[in-house]
Short mmCIF file of C-alpha atoms in Angstrom, two decimals:
data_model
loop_
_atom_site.label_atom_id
_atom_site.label_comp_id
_atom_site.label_asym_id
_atom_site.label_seq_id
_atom_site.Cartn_x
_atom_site.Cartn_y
_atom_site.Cartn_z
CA UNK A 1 307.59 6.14 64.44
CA UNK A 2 304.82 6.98 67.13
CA UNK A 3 301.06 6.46 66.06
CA UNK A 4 298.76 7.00 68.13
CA UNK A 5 295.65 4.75 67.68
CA UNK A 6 292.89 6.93 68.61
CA UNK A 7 293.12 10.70 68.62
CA UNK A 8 290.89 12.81 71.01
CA UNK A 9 289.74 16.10 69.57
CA UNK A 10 287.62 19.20 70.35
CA UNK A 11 285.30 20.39 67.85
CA UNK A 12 283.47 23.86 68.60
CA UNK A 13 280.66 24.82 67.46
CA UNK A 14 279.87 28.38 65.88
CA UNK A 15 279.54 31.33 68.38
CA UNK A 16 276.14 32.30 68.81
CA UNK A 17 274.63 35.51 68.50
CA UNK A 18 274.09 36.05 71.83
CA UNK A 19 277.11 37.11 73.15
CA UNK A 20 276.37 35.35 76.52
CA UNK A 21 275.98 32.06 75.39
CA UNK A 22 279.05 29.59 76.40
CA UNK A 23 280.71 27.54 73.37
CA UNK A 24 278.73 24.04 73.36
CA UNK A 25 281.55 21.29 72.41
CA UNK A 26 281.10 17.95 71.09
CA UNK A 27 283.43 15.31 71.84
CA UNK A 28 284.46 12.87 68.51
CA UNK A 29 286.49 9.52 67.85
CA UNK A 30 288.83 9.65 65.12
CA UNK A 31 290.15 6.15 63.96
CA UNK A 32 293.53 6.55 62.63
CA UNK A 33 292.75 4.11 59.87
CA UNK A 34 289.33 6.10 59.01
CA UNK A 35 289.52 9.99 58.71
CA UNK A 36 285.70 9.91 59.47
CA UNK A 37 284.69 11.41 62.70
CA UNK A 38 281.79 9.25 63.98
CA UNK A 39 280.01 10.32 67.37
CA UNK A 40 280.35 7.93 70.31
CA UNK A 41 276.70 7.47 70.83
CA UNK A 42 276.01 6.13 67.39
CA UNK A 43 278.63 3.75 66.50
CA UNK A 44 277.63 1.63 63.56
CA UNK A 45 277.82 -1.70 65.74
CA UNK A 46 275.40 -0.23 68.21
CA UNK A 47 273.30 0.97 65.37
CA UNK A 48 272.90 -2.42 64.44
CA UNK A 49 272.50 -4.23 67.83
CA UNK A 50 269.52 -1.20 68.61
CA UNK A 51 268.10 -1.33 64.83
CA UNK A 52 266.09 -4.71 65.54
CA UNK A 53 264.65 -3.71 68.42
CA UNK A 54 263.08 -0.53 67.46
CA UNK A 55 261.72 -2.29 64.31
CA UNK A 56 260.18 -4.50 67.24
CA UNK A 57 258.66 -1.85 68.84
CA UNK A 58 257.64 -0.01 65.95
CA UNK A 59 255.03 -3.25 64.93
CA UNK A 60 253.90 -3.96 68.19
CA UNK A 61 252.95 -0.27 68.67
CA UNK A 62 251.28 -0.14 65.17
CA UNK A 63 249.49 -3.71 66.13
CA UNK A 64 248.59 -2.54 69.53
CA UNK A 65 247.06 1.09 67.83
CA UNK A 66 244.93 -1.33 65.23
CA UNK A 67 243.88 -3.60 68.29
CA UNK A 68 242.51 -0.57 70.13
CA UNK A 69 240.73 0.84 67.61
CA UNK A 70 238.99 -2.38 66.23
CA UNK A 71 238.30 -2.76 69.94
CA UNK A 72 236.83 0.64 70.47
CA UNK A 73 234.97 0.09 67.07
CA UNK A 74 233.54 -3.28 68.04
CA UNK A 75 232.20 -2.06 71.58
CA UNK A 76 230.06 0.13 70.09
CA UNK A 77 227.83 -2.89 68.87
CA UNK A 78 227.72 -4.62 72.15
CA UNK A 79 228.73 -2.55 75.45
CA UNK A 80 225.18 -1.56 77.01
CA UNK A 81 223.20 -3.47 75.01
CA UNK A 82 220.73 -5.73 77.04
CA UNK A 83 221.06 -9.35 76.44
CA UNK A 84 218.20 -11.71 75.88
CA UNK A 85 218.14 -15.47 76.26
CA UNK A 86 215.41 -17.17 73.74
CA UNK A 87 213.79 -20.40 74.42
CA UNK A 88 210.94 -22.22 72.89
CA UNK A 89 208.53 -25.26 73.35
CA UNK A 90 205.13 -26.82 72.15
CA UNK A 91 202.14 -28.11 73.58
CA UNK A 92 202.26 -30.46 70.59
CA UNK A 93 205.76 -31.74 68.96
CA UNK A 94 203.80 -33.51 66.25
CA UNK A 95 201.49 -31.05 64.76
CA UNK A 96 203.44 -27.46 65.73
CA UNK A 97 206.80 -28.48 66.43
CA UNK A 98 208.26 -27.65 62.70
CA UNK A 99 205.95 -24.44 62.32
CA UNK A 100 207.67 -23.39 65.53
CA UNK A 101 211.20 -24.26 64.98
CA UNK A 102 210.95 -22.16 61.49
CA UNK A 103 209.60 -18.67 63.37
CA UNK A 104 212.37 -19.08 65.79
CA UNK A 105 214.88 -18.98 63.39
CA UNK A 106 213.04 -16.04 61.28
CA UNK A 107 212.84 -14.36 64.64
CA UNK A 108 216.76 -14.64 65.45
CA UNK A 109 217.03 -13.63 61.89
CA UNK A 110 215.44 -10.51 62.48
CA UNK A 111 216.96 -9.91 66.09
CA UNK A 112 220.01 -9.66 64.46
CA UNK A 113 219.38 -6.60 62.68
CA UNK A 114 218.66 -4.84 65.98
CA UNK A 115 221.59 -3.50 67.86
CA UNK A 116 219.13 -2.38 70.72
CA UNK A 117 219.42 -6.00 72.42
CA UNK A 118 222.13 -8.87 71.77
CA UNK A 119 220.94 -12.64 71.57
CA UNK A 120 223.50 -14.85 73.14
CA UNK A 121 223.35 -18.81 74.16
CA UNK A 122 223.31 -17.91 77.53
CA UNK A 123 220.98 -18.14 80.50
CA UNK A 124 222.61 -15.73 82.66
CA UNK A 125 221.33 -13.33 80.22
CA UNK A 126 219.42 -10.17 81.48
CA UNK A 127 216.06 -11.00 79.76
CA UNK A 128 214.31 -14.60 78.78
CA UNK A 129 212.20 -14.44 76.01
CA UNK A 130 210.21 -17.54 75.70
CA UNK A 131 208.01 -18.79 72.66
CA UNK A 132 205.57 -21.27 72.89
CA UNK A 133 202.58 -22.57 69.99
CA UNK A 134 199.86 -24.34 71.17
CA UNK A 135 197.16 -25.97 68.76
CA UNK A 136 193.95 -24.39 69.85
CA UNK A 137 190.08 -25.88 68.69
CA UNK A 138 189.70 -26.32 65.28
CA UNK A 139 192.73 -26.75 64.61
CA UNK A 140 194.12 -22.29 65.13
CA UNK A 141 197.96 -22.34 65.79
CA UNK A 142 198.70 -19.73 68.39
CA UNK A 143 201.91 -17.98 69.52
CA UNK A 144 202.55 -17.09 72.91
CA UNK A 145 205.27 -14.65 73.89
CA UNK A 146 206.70 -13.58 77.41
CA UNK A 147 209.68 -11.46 78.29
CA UNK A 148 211.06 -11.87 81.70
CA UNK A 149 213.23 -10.00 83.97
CA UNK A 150 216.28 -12.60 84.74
CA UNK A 151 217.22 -10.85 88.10
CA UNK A 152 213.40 -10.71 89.32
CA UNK A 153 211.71 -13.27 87.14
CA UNK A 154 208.77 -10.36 86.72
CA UNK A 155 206.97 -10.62 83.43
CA UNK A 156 207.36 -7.10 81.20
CA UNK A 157 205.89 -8.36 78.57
CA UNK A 158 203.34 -10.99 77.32
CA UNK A 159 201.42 -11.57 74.00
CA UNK A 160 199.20 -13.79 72.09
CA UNK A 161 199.56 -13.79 68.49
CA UNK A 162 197.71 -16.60 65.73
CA UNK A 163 199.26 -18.34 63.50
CA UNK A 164 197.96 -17.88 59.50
CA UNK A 165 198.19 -20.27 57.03
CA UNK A 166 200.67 -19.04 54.46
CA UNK A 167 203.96 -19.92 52.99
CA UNK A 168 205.53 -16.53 54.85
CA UNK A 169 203.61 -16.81 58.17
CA UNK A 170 207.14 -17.67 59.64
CA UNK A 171 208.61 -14.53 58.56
CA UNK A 172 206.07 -12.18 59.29
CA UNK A 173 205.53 -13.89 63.13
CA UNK A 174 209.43 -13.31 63.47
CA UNK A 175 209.79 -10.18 62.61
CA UNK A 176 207.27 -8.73 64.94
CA UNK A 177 208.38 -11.20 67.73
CA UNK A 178 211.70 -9.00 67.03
CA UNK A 179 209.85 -5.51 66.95
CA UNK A 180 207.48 -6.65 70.31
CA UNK A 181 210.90 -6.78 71.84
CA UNK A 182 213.89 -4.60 70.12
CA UNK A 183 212.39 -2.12 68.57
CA UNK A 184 213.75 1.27 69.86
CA UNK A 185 211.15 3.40 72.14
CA UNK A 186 208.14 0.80 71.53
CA UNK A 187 209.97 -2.80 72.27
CA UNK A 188 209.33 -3.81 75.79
CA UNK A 189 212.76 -4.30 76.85
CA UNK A 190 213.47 -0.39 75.85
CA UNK A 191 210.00 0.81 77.17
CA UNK A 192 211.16 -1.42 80.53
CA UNK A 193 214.70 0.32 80.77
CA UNK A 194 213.03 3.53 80.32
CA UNK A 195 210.25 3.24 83.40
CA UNK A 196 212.51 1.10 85.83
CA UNK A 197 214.87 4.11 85.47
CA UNK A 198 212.60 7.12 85.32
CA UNK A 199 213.33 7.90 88.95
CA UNK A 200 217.05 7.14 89.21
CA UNK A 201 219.87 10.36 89.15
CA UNK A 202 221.16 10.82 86.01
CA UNK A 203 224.38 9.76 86.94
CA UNK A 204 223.61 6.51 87.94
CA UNK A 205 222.02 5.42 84.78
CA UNK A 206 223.91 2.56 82.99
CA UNK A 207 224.75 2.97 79.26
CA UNK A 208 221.34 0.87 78.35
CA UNK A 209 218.95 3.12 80.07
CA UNK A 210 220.55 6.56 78.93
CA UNK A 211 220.02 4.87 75.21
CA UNK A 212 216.66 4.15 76.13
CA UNK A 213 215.78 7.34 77.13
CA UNK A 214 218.08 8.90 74.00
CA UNK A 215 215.82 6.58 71.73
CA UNK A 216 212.18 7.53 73.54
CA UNK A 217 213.43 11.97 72.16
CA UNK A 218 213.86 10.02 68.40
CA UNK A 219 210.28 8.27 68.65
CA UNK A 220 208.02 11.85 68.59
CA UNK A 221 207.30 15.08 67.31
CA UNK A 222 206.45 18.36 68.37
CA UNK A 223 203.13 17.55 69.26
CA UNK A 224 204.54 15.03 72.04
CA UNK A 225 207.76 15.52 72.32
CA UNK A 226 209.31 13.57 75.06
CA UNK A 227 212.68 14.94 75.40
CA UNK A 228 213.70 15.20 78.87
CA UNK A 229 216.61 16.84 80.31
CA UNK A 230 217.20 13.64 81.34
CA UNK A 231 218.33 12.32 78.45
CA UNK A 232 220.76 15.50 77.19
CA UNK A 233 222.83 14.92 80.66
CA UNK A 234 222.99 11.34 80.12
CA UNK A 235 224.26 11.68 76.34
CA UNK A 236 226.39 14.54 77.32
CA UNK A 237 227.85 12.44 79.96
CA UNK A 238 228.29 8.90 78.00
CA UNK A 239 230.17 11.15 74.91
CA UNK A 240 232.21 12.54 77.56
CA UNK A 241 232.99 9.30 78.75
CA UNK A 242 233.23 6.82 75.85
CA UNK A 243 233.73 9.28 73.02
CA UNK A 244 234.19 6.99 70.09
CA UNK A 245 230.51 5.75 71.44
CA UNK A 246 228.62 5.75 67.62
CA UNK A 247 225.06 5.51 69.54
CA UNK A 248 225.27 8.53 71.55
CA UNK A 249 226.36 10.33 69.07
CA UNK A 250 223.53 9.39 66.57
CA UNK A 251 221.24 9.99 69.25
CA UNK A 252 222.65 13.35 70.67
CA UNK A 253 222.52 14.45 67.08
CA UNK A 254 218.24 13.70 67.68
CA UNK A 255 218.20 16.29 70.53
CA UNK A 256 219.92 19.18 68.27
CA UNK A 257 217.27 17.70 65.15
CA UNK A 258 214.48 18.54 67.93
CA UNK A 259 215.61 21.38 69.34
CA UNK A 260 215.76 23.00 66.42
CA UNK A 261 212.46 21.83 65.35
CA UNK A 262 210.37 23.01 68.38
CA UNK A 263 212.77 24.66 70.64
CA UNK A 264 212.17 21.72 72.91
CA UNK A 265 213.84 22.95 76.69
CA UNK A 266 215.71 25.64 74.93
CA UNK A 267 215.53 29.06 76.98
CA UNK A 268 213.84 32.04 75.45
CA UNK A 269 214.36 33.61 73.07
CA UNK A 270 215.71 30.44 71.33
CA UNK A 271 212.79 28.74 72.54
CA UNK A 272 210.11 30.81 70.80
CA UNK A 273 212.76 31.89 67.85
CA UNK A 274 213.43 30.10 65.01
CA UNK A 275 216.40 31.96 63.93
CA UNK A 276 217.88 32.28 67.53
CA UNK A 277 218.15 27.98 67.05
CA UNK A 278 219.48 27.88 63.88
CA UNK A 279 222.78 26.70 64.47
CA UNK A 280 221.06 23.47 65.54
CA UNK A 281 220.62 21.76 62.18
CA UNK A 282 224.54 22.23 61.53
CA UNK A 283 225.38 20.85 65.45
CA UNK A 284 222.92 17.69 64.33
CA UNK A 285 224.60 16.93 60.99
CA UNK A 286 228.38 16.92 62.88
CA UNK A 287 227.29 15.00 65.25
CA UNK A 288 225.30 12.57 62.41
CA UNK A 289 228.27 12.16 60.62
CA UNK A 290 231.05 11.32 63.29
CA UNK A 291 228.15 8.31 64.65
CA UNK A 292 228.65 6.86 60.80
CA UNK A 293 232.13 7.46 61.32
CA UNK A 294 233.20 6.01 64.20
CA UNK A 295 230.35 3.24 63.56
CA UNK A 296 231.09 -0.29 62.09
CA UNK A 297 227.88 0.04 59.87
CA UNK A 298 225.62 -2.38 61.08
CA UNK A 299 223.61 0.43 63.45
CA UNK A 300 220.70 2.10 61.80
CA UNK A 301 220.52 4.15 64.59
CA UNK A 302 223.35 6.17 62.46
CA UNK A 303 221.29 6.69 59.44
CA UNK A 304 217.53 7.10 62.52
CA UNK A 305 219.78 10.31 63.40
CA UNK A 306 221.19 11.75 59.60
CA UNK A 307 217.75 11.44 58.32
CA UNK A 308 216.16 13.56 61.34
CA UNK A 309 219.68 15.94 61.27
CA UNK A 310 219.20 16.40 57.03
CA UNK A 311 215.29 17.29 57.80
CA UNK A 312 216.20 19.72 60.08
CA UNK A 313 218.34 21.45 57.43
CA UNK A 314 215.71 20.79 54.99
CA UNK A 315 218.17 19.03 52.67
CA UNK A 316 215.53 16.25 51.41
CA UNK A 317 218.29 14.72 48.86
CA UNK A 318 220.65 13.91 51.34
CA UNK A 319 217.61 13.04 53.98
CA UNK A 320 216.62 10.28 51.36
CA UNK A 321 220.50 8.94 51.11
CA UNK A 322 220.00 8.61 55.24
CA UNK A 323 216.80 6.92 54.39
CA UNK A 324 218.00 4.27 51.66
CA UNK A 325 220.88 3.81 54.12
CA UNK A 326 218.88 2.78 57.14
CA UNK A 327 216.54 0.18 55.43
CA UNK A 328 219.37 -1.52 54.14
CA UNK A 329 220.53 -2.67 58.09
CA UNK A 330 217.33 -2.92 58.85
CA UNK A 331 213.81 -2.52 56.78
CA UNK A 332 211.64 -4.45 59.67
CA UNK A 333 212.11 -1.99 62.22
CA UNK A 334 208.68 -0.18 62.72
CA UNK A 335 210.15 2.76 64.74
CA UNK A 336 212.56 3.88 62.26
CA UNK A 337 210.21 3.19 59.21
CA UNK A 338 207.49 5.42 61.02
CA UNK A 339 210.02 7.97 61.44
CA UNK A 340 211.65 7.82 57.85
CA UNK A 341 207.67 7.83 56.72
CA UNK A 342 206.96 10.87 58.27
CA UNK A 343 210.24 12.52 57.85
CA UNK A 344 209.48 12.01 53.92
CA UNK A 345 205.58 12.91 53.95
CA UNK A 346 206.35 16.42 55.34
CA UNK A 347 209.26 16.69 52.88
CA UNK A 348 206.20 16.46 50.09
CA UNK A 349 206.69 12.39 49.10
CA UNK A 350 203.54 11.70 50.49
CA UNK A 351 202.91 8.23 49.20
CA UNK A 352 206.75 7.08 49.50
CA UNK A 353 205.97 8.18 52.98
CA UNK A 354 202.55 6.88 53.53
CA UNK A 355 203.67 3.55 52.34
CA UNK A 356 206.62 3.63 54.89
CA UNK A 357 204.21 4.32 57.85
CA UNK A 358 201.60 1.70 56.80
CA UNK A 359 204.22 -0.40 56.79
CA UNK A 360 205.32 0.09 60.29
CA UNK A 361 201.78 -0.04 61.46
CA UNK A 362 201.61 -3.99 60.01
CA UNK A 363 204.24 -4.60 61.81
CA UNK A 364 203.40 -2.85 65.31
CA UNK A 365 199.89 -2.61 65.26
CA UNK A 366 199.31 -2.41 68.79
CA UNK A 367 202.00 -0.59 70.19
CA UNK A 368 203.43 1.89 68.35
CA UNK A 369 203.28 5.89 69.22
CA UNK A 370 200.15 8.07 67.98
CA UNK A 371 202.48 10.38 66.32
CA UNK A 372 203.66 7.65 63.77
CA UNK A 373 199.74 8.63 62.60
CA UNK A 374 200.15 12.13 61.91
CA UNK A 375 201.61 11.58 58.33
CA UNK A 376 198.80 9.38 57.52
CA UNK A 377 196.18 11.90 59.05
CA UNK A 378 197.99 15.05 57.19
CA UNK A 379 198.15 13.29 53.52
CA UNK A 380 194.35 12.77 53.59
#
């Protein structure tokens, strides 16, 4: 009896409708010991040998998609964020040495809740902040503080501040050593980036100085606003080219907030009417909410931008959520308390407000913005 061990057999597949179309035919093993009709290309012992490795693949590619986004996510905090190297000394170890050693550590403290600079152990870094106490006559502790430009060892910024008696003198002297040089639009490494680049193209500014000059359109009003067209090209351009960036997105979502508000560059008749801008206040709050979405939290920038976006729109309950939101990362920031002080005087909490600009004021009493006044001036 003749058995053949493998049979070779056409199967055709149904005619098409169109009349034109050739017959497609698929080729098929039949075992005689199995009736089943398995295709060649996906044999079981193949599946199995090719099974492992696309379980392989599948896990690094999921790994390599959760790499790139906690990458992406993380860059956000540090990628263009000037770095500042902090030393100290004393003119006397004996007498000033522990006072000192505690407002450095307040001061890192409060650095940390910036995301304007970054504070690492290192040298090379692009600033040197240097604190020094002295013990004057009669016995006055006094603070001296200098920023310097690494790459040019100029001075940008130098102050002399006392030292008080009291249990939180520590504190207090580190927060504002952190304000003098953080602070968005009135710290002096942000006030630096924004004059050493005032004359450079727009396309040649670096990540740093576009934020700096994004931050100095969040830091006014309509009475001096200082939006340039400067910084809407650079934001365009950095969201263009790092779109999952969560600071040009807070601060892009500032420039709708003002255009809106005053029609600030806007051509006519949007300039001089209201309701030709008021898509604006919708344009801000997108752009508000994907910053806190592709942020990791830790930038009050985010919640700088959704409180400005949410007064726009005049919606003062979520403008209050934005509010609550921001002092939690940071409640020592005098920029963003003036602005959240205002922002909530003109929304009719005049004390909550007042008390958020006086606030600000203790903190940056000698270099904040005249507009940070205006809520002060209007509630009397």
């Amino acid at each position: 009896m003749l058995v053949a061990d493998k049979v070779e057999e056409v199967v055709h597949q149904p005619e098409p409708s169109n009349q034109s179309s050739r017959p497609v035919a698929a080729t098929t093993t039949v075992d005689a010991n199995d009736q089943r009709a398995t295709p060649r290309f996906f044999q079981p012992r193949a599946l199995w040998l090719i099974l492992p490795l696309l379980v392989v693949a599948a896990i690094f590619t999921l790994r390599s998609v959760e790499t790139n986004s906690s990458s992406a996510r993380n860059s956000n905090a540090t990628d263009g964020v000037p770095t500042v190297f902090l030393t100290y000394d004393s003119s006397s170890e004996n007498t000033v040495a522990p006072s000192l050693k505690a407002i450095v550590n307040e001061a890192r403290v409060a650095f940390n809740r910036y995301r304007s600079v970054a504070l690492p152990d290192n040298p090379g870094a692009d600033y040197q902040l240097r604190i020094a106490s002295h013990a004057a006559s009669g016995g006055q502790q006094t603070l001296a503080v200098e920023v310097t430009q690494r790459s040019t060892g100029n001075v940008l910024f130098a102050e002399t501040l006392d030292i008080p008696d009291s249990d939180k003198a520590a504190r207090k002297l580190g927060i504002r050593i952190a304000a003098m040089v953080a602070a968005p639009g009135v710290g002096a490494i942000g006030r630096h980036l924004l004059t050493a680049s005032n004359k450079k193209p727009v396309s040649e500014l670096s990540r740093a100085e576009c934020y700096a000059n994004g931050y100095d359109c969040t830091n006014c009003s309509g009475e001096l606003d200082s939006i340039t067209r400067r910084a809407e090209a650079c934001l365009a351009d950095m969201i263009e080219e790092h779109p999952t960036d969560a600071r040009a997105w807070a601060l892009q979502s500032t420039v709708y907030a003002h255009q809106y508000q005053w029609g600030t560059n806007l051509p006519e008749p949007q300039r001089s009417n209201l309701d030709e801008r008021s898509h604006l206040p919708a344009l801000a709050i997108e752009a508000a909410n994907r910053a806190e979405k592709l942020s990791d939290g830790g930038d009050s920038a985010v919640y700088w931008a959704m409180v400005q976006a949410y007064g726009a729109a005049c919606d003062i309950d979520k403008m209050q959520t934005a509010i609550d939101r921001g002092l939690q990362i940071n409640s020592d920031d005098p920029s963003m308390l003036a602005a959240f002080g205002n922002f909530l005087a003109y929304s009719g909490h005049w004390d909550e407000g007042v008390e958020l600009v006086e606030r600000a004021l203790e903190i940056e009493p000698r270099h904040y913005k005249r507009w940070w006044l205006f809520g002060l001036a209007k509630r009397h």
